[in-house]
Short mmCIF file of the N, C-alpha and C atoms (twelve columns), coordinates in Angstrom:
data_MODEL
# 
_entry.id   MODEL 
# 
loop_
_atom_site.group_PDB 
_atom_site.id 
_atom_site.type_symbol 
_atom_site.label_atom_id 
_atom_site.label_alt_id 
_atom_site.label_comp_id 
_atom_site.label_asym_id 
_atom_site.label_seq_id 
_atom_site.Cartn_x 
_atom_site.Cartn_y 
_atom_site.Cartn_z 
_atom_site.pdbx_PDB_model_num 
ATOM 1   N N  . MET A 1  12.013  19.344  -22.845 1 
ATOM 2   C CA . MET A 1  12.792  18.411  -22.051 1 
ATOM 3   C C  . MET A 1  12.401  18.500  -20.570 1 
ATOM 4   N N  . VAL A 2  12.262  19.708  -20.060 1 
ATOM 5   C CA . VAL A 2  11.890  19.898  -18.661 1 
ATOM 6   C C  . VAL A 2  10.514  19.291  -18.393 1 
ATOM 7   N N  . ALA A 3  9.593   19.490  -19.305 1 
ATOM 8   C CA . ALA A 3  8.240   18.943  -19.143 1 
ATOM 9   C C  . ALA A 3  8.284   17.419  -19.098 1 
ATOM 10  N N  . MET A 4  9.135   16.822  -19.923 1 
ATOM 11  C CA . MET A 4  9.247   15.355  -19.926 1 
ATOM 12  C C  . MET A 4  9.801   14.854  -18.603 1 
ATOM 13  N N  . LEU A 5  10.793  15.546  -18.053 1 
ATOM 14  C CA . LEU A 5  11.354  15.151  -16.767 1 
ATOM 15  C C  . LEU A 5  10.324  15.309  -15.654 1 
ATOM 16  N N  . ALA A 6  9.557   16.379  -15.690 1 
ATOM 17  C CA . ALA A 6  8.516   16.589  -14.678 1 
ATOM 18  C C  . ALA A 6  7.459   15.510  -14.765 1 
ATOM 19  N N  . LEU A 7  7.065   15.146  -15.978 1 
ATOM 20  C CA . LEU A 7  6.077   14.098  -16.165 1 
ATOM 21  C C  . LEU A 7  6.613   12.760  -15.669 1 
ATOM 22  N N  . ALA A 8  7.864   12.470  -15.947 1 
ATOM 23  C CA . ALA A 8  8.480   11.216  -15.484 1 
ATOM 24  C C  . ALA A 8  8.524   11.179  -13.968 1 
ATOM 25  N N  . ALA A 9  8.819   12.295  -13.345 1 
ATOM 26  C CA . ALA A 9  8.869   12.346  -11.882 1 
ATOM 27  C C  . ALA A 9  7.490   12.117  -11.287 1 
ATOM 28  N N  . CYS A 10 6.461   12.652  -11.912 1 
ATOM 29  C CA . CYS A 10 5.102   12.475  -11.414 1 
ATOM 30  C C  . CYS A 10 4.635   11.032  -11.540 1 
ATOM 31  N N  . SER A 11 5.113   10.327  -12.545 1 
ATOM 32  C CA . SER A 11 4.644   8.964   -12.757 1 
ATOM 33  C C  . SER A 11 5.132   8.012   -11.675 1 
ATOM 34  N N  . VAL A 12 6.179   8.386   -10.960 1 
ATOM 35  C CA . VAL A 12 6.677   7.531   -9.883  1 
ATOM 36  C C  . VAL A 12 5.677   7.527   -8.730  1 
ATOM 37  N N  . ASP A 13 5.218   8.702   -8.324  1 
ATOM 38  C CA . ASP A 13 4.240   8.802   -7.254  1 
ATOM 39  C C  . ASP A 13 2.851   8.533   -7.810  1 
ATOM 40  N N  . TYR A 14 2.017   7.948   -6.993  1 
ATOM 41  C CA . TYR A 14 0.626   7.708   -7.340  1 
ATOM 42  C C  . TYR A 14 0.486   6.915   -8.634  1 
ATOM 43  N N  . GLY A 15 1.358   5.978   -8.869  1 
ATOM 44  C CA . GLY A 15 1.395   5.273   -10.129 1 
ATOM 45  C C  . GLY A 15 0.441   4.109   -10.270 1 
ATOM 46  N N  . GLN A 16 -0.345  3.809   -9.249  1 
ATOM 47  C CA . GLN A 16 -1.199  2.628   -9.311  1 
ATOM 48  C C  . GLN A 16 -2.613  2.945   -8.845  1 
ATOM 49  N N  . THR A 17 -3.566  2.314   -9.498  1 
ATOM 50  C CA . THR A 17 -4.928  2.432   -8.998  1 
ATOM 51  C C  . THR A 17 -5.035  1.638   -7.699  1 
ATOM 52  N N  . ARG A 18 -6.053  1.948   -6.941  1 
ATOM 53  C CA . ARG A 18 -6.285  1.203   -5.703  1 
ATOM 54  C C  . ARG A 18 -6.428  -0.292  -5.984  1 
ATOM 55  N N  . SER A 19 -7.208  -0.623  -7.007  1 
ATOM 56  C CA . SER A 19 -7.460  -2.039  -7.279  1 
ATOM 57  C C  . SER A 19 -6.202  -2.769  -7.734  1 
ATOM 58  N N  . SER A 20 -5.362  -2.139  -8.535  1 
ATOM 59  C CA . SER A 20 -4.143  -2.823  -8.982  1 
ATOM 60  C C  . SER A 20 -3.179  -3.039  -7.819  1 
ATOM 61  N N  . PHE A 21 -3.104  -2.066  -6.904  1 
ATOM 62  C CA . PHE A 21 -2.246  -2.238  -5.737  1 
ATOM 63  C C  . PHE A 21 -2.790  -3.354  -4.840  1 
ATOM 64  N N  . GLN A 22 -4.104  -3.351  -4.623  1 
ATOM 65  C CA . GLN A 22 -4.703  -4.373  -3.766  1 
ATOM 66  C C  . GLN A 22 -4.469  -5.772  -4.332  1 
ATOM 67  N N  . LEU A 23 -4.544  -5.920  -5.639  1 
ATOM 68  C CA . LEU A 23 -4.292  -7.227  -6.260  1 
ATOM 69  C C  . LEU A 23 -2.874  -7.725  -5.994  1 
ATOM 70  N N  . LYS A 24 -1.927  -6.802  -5.814  1 
ATOM 71  C CA . LYS A 24 -0.546  -7.191  -5.543  1 
ATOM 72  C C  . LYS A 24 -0.362  -7.782  -4.151  1 
ATOM 73  N N  . VAL A 25 -1.196  -7.360  -3.186  1 
ATOM 74  C CA . VAL A 25 -0.965  -7.760  -1.799  1 
ATOM 75  C C  . VAL A 25 -2.018  -8.702  -1.221  1 
ATOM 76  N N  . ALA A 26 -3.218  -8.693  -1.774  1 
ATOM 77  C CA . ALA A 26 -4.317  -9.506  -1.219  1 
ATOM 78  C C  . ALA A 26 -3.978  -10.994 -1.281  1 
ATOM 79  N N  . GLY A 27 -4.253  -11.673 -0.170  1 
ATOM 80  C CA . GLY A 27 -4.051  -13.110 -0.095  1 
ATOM 81  C C  . GLY A 27 -2.608  -13.537 0.078   1 
ATOM 82  N N  . LYS A 28 -1.723  -12.608 0.328   1 
ATOM 83  C CA . LYS A 28 -0.301  -12.928 0.432   1 
ATOM 84  C C  . LYS A 28 0.201   -12.840 1.870   1 
ATOM 85  N N  . SER A 29 1.352   -13.475 2.092   1 
ATOM 86  C CA . SER A 29 2.036   -13.303 3.369   1 
ATOM 87  C C  . SER A 29 2.714   -11.936 3.352   1 
ATOM 88  N N  . LEU A 30 3.168   -11.485 4.488   1 
ATOM 89  C CA . LEU A 30 3.841   -10.197 4.589   1 
ATOM 90  C C  . LEU A 30 5.044   -10.155 3.648   1 
ATOM 91  N N  . GLU A 31 5.843   -11.200 3.642   1 
ATOM 92  C CA . GLU A 31 7.042   -11.244 2.794   1 
ATOM 93  C C  . GLU A 31 6.671   -11.222 1.309   1 
ATOM 94  N N  . GLU A 32 5.647   -11.965 0.935   1 
ATOM 95  C CA . GLU A 32 5.200   -11.987 -0.463  1 
ATOM 96  C C  . GLU A 32 4.672   -10.622 -0.890  1 
ATOM 97  N N  . ALA A 33 3.968   -9.947  0.009   1 
ATOM 98  C CA . ALA A 33 3.417   -8.627  -0.303  1 
ATOM 99  C C  . ALA A 33 4.535   -7.614  -0.532  1 
ATOM 100 N N  . VAL A 34 5.569   -7.657  0.292   1 
ATOM 101 C CA . VAL A 34 6.706   -6.745  0.115   1 
ATOM 102 C C  . VAL A 34 7.408   -7.045  -1.205  1 
ATOM 103 N N  . ASP A 35 7.560   -8.322  -1.537  1 
ATOM 104 C CA . ASP A 35 8.159   -8.689  -2.822  1 
ATOM 105 C C  . ASP A 35 7.337   -8.141  -3.989  1 
ATOM 106 N N  . ALA A 36 6.016   -8.193  -3.867  1 
ATOM 107 C CA . ALA A 36 5.131   -7.762  -4.954  1 
ATOM 108 C C  . ALA A 36 4.968   -6.251  -5.039  1 
ATOM 109 N N  . ALA A 37 4.860   -5.586  -3.885  1 
ATOM 110 C CA . ALA A 37 4.542   -4.150  -3.871  1 
ATOM 111 C C  . ALA A 37 5.749   -3.261  -3.601  1 
ATOM 112 N N  . GLY A 38 6.850   -3.844  -3.182  1 
ATOM 113 C CA . GLY A 38 8.031   -3.058  -2.864  1 
ATOM 114 C C  . GLY A 38 8.119   -2.730  -1.385  1 
ATOM 115 N N  . LYS A 39 9.230   -2.133  -1.018  1 
ATOM 116 C CA . LYS A 39 9.481   -1.778  0.370   1 
ATOM 117 C C  . LYS A 39 8.524   -0.676  0.816   1 
ATOM 118 N N  . PRO A 40 7.877   -0.856  1.957   1 
ATOM 119 C CA . PRO A 40 6.959   0.189   2.438   1 
ATOM 120 C C  . PRO A 40 7.718   1.395   2.981   1 
ATOM 121 N N  . THR A 41 7.004   2.498   3.117   1 
ATOM 122 C CA . THR A 41 7.573   3.695   3.726   1 
ATOM 123 C C  . THR A 41 7.937   3.418   5.183   1 
ATOM 124 N N  . ARG A 42 7.047   2.688   5.851   1 
ATOM 125 C CA . ARG A 42 7.313   2.287   7.243   1 
ATOM 126 C C  . ARG A 42 6.467   1.070   7.588   1 
ATOM 127 N N  . GLU A 43 6.833   0.439   8.689   1 
ATOM 128 C CA . GLU A 43 6.093   -0.709  9.200   1 
ATOM 129 C C  . GLU A 43 5.672   -0.390  10.632  1 
ATOM 130 N N  . GLU A 44 4.405   -0.686  10.942  1 
ATOM 131 C CA . GLU A 44 3.874   -0.419  12.285  1 
ATOM 132 C C  . GLU A 44 3.447   -1.732  12.921  1 
ATOM 133 N N  . ASN A 45 3.677   -1.853  14.212  1 
ATOM 134 C CA . ASN A 45 3.202   -3.007  14.968  1 
ATOM 135 C C  . ASN A 45 1.979   -2.599  15.769  1 
ATOM 136 N N  . ARG A 46 0.933   -3.387  15.655  1 
ATOM 137 C CA . ARG A 46 -0.293  -3.160  16.440  1 
ATOM 138 C C  . ARG A 46 -0.469  -4.345  17.368  1 
ATOM 139 N N  . GLY A 47 0.477   -4.529  18.220  1 
ATOM 140 C CA . GLY A 47 0.451   -5.683  19.106  1 
ATOM 141 C C  . GLY A 47 1.234   -6.832  18.489  1 
ATOM 142 N N  . PRO A 48 1.356   -7.926  19.224  1 
ATOM 143 C CA . PRO A 48 2.191   -9.041  18.763  1 
ATOM 144 C C  . PRO A 48 1.616   -9.812  17.577  1 
ATOM 145 N N  . ASP A 49 0.315   -9.677  17.319  1 
ATOM 146 C CA . ASP A 49 -0.323  -10.473 16.270  1 
ATOM 147 C C  . ASP A 49 -0.761  -9.674  15.043  1 
ATOM 148 N N  . GLU A 50 -0.341  -8.415  14.959  1 
ATOM 149 C CA . GLU A 50 -0.772  -7.587  13.831  1 
ATOM 150 C C  . GLU A 50 0.334   -6.625  13.419  1 
ATOM 151 N N  . LYS A 51 0.600   -6.579  12.108  1 
ATOM 152 C CA . LYS A 51 1.565   -5.641  11.534  1 
ATOM 153 C C  . LYS A 51 0.890   -4.892  10.402  1 
ATOM 154 N N  . VAL A 52 1.356   -3.662  10.193  1 
ATOM 155 C CA . VAL A 52 0.806   -2.817  9.134   1 
ATOM 156 C C  . VAL A 52 1.965   -2.289  8.291   1 
ATOM 157 N N  . LEU A 53 1.867   -2.509  6.989   1 
ATOM 158 C CA . LEU A 53 2.802   -1.896  6.056   1 
ATOM 159 C C  . LEU A 53 2.162   -0.618  5.558   1 
ATOM 160 N N  . VAL A 54 2.896   0.488   5.643   1 
ATOM 161 C CA . VAL A 54 2.370   1.787   5.208   1 
ATOM 162 C C  . VAL A 54 3.152   2.246   3.986   1 
ATOM 163 N N  . TYR A 55 2.418   2.479   2.900   1 
ATOM 164 C CA . TYR A 55 2.987   3.006   1.668   1 
ATOM 165 C C  . TYR A 55 2.423   4.403   1.474   1 
ATOM 166 N N  . GLU A 56 3.285   5.387   1.255   1 
ATOM 167 C CA . GLU A 56 2.820   6.757   1.061   1 
ATOM 168 C C  . GLU A 56 2.895   7.151   -0.405  1 
ATOM 169 N N  . LYS A 57 1.894   7.925   -0.842  1 
ATOM 170 C CA . LYS A 57 1.832   8.484   -2.195  1 
ATOM 171 C C  . LYS A 57 2.041   7.414   -3.261  1 
ATOM 172 N N  . LYS A 58 1.302   6.328   -3.135  1 
ATOM 173 C CA . LYS A 58 1.491   5.187   -4.025  1 
ATOM 174 C C  . LYS A 58 0.286   4.949   -4.941  1 
ATOM 175 N N  . THR A 59 -0.911  5.348   -4.509  1 
ATOM 176 C CA . THR A 59 -2.121  4.988   -5.246  1 
ATOM 177 C C  . THR A 59 -3.035  6.194   -5.486  1 
ATOM 178 N N  . PHE A 60 -3.995  5.962   -6.389  1 
ATOM 179 C CA . PHE A 60 -5.041  6.948   -6.638  1 
ATOM 180 C C  . PHE A 60 -6.358  6.210   -6.847  1 
ATOM 181 N N  . ASP A 61 -7.439  6.940   -6.643  1 
ATOM 182 C CA . ASP A 61 -8.780  6.370   -6.721  1 
ATOM 183 C C  . ASP A 61 -9.363  6.640   -8.108  1 
ATOM 184 N N  . SER A 62 -9.300  5.630   -8.977  1 
ATOM 185 C CA . SER A 62 -9.765  5.796   -10.357 1 
ATOM 186 C C  . SER A 62 -11.281 5.976   -10.446 1 
ATOM 187 N N  . GLU A 63 -11.995 5.669   -9.384  1 
ATOM 188 C CA . GLU A 63 -13.453 5.815   -9.375  1 
ATOM 189 C C  . GLU A 63 -13.899 7.149   -8.780  1 
ATOM 190 N N  . ASN A 64 -12.932 7.982   -8.402  1 
ATOM 191 C CA . ASN A 64 -13.241 9.280   -7.806  1 
ATOM 192 C C  . ASN A 64 -12.341 10.356  -8.418  1 
ATOM 193 N N  . GLN A 65 -12.455 10.533  -9.727  1 
ATOM 194 C CA . GLN A 65 -11.707 11.560  -10.464 1 
ATOM 195 C C  . GLN A 65 -10.198 11.467  -10.229 1 
ATOM 196 N N  . ASN A 66 -9.695  10.243  -10.076 1 
ATOM 197 C CA . ASN A 66 -8.271  9.985   -9.861  1 
ATOM 198 C C  . ASN A 66 -7.705  10.711  -8.638  1 
ATOM 199 N N  . ALA A 67 -8.525  10.848  -7.600  1 
ATOM 200 C CA . ALA A 67 -8.076  11.486  -6.367  1 
ATOM 201 C C  . ALA A 67 -6.907  10.699  -5.789  1 
ATOM 202 N N  . LYS A 68 -5.888  11.425  -5.362  1 
ATOM 203 C CA . LYS A 68 -4.672  10.800  -4.843  1 
ATOM 204 C C  . LYS A 68 -4.865  10.365  -3.396  1 
ATOM 205 N N  . ASP A 69 -4.207  9.253   -3.058  1 
ATOM 206 C CA . ASP A 69 -4.199  8.780   -1.676  1 
ATOM 207 C C  . ASP A 69 -2.912  9.222   -0.997  1 
ATOM 208 N N  . ALA A 70 -3.032  9.707   0.219   1 
ATOM 209 C CA . ALA A 70 -1.851  10.074  0.991   1 
ATOM 210 C C  . ALA A 70 -1.090  8.820   1.419   1 
ATOM 211 N N  . ALA A 71 -1.840  7.756   1.712   1 
ATOM 212 C CA . ALA A 71 -1.195  6.525   2.176   1 
ATOM 213 C C  . ALA A 71 -2.100  5.328   1.938   1 
ATOM 214 N N  . VAL A 72 -1.473  4.181   1.975   1 
ATOM 215 C CA . VAL A 72 -2.166  2.892   1.932   1 
ATOM 216 C C  . VAL A 72 -1.646  2.097   3.110   1 
ATOM 217 N N  . ARG A 73 -2.557  1.549   3.893   1 
ATOM 218 C CA . ARG A 73 -2.176  0.690   5.023   1 
ATOM 219 C C  . ARG A 73 -2.597  -0.732  4.698   1 
ATOM 220 N N  . VAL A 74 -1.619  -1.634  4.674   1 
ATOM 221 C CA . VAL A 74 -1.900  -3.035  4.410   1 
ATOM 222 C C  . VAL A 74 -1.724  -3.778  5.737   1 
ATOM 223 N N  . ILE A 75 -2.821  -4.378  6.221   1 
ATOM 224 C CA . ILE A 75 -2.825  -5.005  7.544   1 
ATOM 225 C C  . ILE A 75 -2.624  -6.511  7.410   1 
ATOM 226 N N  . PHE A 76 -1.731  -7.020  8.252   1 
ATOM 227 C CA . PHE A 76 -1.426  -8.452  8.302   1 
ATOM 228 C C  . PHE A 76 -1.651  -8.947  9.716   1 
ATOM 229 N N  . LYS A 77 -2.226  -10.139 9.823   1 
ATOM 230 C CA . LYS A 77 -2.443  -10.769 11.124  1 
ATOM 231 C C  . LYS A 77 -1.808  -12.150 11.109  1 
ATOM 232 N N  . LYS A 78 -1.361  -12.570 12.288  1 
ATOM 233 C CA . LYS A 78 -0.755  -13.894 12.397  1 
ATOM 234 C C  . LYS A 78 -1.797  -14.976 12.193  1 
ATOM 235 N N  . ASP A 79 -1.426  -15.987 11.423  1 
ATOM 236 C CA . ASP A 79 -2.308  -17.139 11.245  1 
ATOM 237 C C  . ASP A 79 -1.956  -18.195 12.295  1 
ATOM 238 N N  . ALA A 80 -2.575  -19.356 12.210  1 
ATOM 239 C CA . ALA A 80 -2.368  -20.421 13.201  1 
ATOM 240 C C  . ALA A 80 -0.918  -20.892 13.268  1 
ATOM 241 N N  . SER A 81 -0.196  -20.760 12.156  1 
ATOM 242 C CA . SER A 81 1.210   -21.192 12.130  1 
ATOM 243 C C  . SER A 81 2.161   -20.095 12.614  1 
ATOM 244 N N  . GLY A 82 1.618   -18.909 12.924  1 
ATOM 245 C CA . GLY A 82 2.448   -17.804 13.402  1 
ATOM 246 C C  . GLY A 82 2.993   -16.916 12.306  1 
ATOM 247 N N  . LYS A 83 2.563   -17.142 11.074  1 
ATOM 248 C CA . LYS A 83 3.017   -16.350 9.935   1 
ATOM 249 C C  . LYS A 83 2.034   -15.205 9.679   1 
ATOM 250 N N  . PHE A 84 2.562   -14.028 9.370   1 
ATOM 251 C CA . PHE A 84 1.704   -12.881 9.086   1 
ATOM 252 C C  . PHE A 84 1.103   -13.007 7.690   1 
ATOM 253 N N  . GLN A 85 -0.239  -12.960 7.631   1 
ATOM 254 C CA . GLN A 85 -0.978  -13.083 6.386   1 
ATOM 255 C C  . GLN A 85 -1.847  -11.841 6.184   1 
ATOM 256 N N  . TYR A 86 -2.099  -11.514 4.916   1 
ATOM 257 C CA . TYR A 86 -2.948  -10.379 4.569   1 
ATOM 258 C C  . TYR A 86 -4.291  -10.477 5.279   1 
ATOM 259 N N  . SER A 87 -4.722  -9.356  5.842   1 
ATOM 260 C CA . SER A 87 -6.015  -9.299  6.509   1 
ATOM 261 C C  . SER A 87 -6.941  -8.284  5.833   1 
ATOM 262 N N  . SER A 88 -6.421  -7.067  5.595   1 
ATOM 263 C CA . SER A 88 -7.249  -6.025  4.981   1 
ATOM 264 C C  . SER A 88 -6.361  -4.894  4.476   1 
ATOM 265 N N  . ILE A 89 -7.015  -3.934  3.833   1 
ATOM 266 C CA . ILE A 89 -6.296  -2.787  3.291   1 
ATOM 267 C C  . ILE A 89 -7.120  -1.537  3.556   1 
ATOM 268 N N  . GLU A 90 -6.432  -0.424  3.838   1 
ATOM 269 C CA . GLU A 90 -7.075  0.866   4.079   1 
ATOM 270 C C  . GLU A 90 -6.415  1.910   3.188   1 
ATOM 271 N N  . PHE A 91 -7.224  2.649   2.437   1 
ATOM 272 C CA . PHE A 91 -6.718  3.725   1.609   1 
ATOM 273 C C  . PHE A 91 -7.026  5.041   2.321   1 
ATOM 274 N N  . VAL A 92 -6.024  5.898   2.473   1 
ATOM 275 C CA . VAL A 92 -6.187  7.161   3.163   1 
ATOM 276 C C  . VAL A 92 -6.090  8.287   2.138   1 
ATOM 277 N N  . PRO A 93 -7.230  8.902   1.768   1 
ATOM 278 C CA . PRO A 93 -7.213  9.956   0.760   1 
ATOM 279 C C  . PRO A 93 -6.457  11.184  1.243   1 
ATOM 280 N N  . GLU A 94 -5.902  11.918  0.287   1 
ATOM 281 C CA . GLU A 94 -5.268  13.194  0.631   1 
ATOM 282 C C  . GLU A 94 -6.359  14.169  1.057   1 
ATOM 283 N N  . THR A 95 -6.005  15.059  1.957   1 
ATOM 284 C CA . THR A 95 -6.987  16.048  2.403   1 
ATOM 285 C C  . THR A 95 -6.636  17.419  1.889   1 
# 
């Protein structure tokens, strides 16, 4: 029973490959990305035209022996209409 609970707890963290997480947020507005990927650990502002959603312990690198990522940064930039749209993604491996 204890082993099952420990396994269930582990499945919450690092539950997604990098590619599956990226598919949830790529091409989306900031609001759509939050709806798809869930609430981020924190949000950072990089000036008036750029926001970053930071998710911690959410992904792993399936192409590198399932190495865990400490964080994922999803970058959004304002488009011509003033709405924040997906720009890029950064995976930060655990050290």
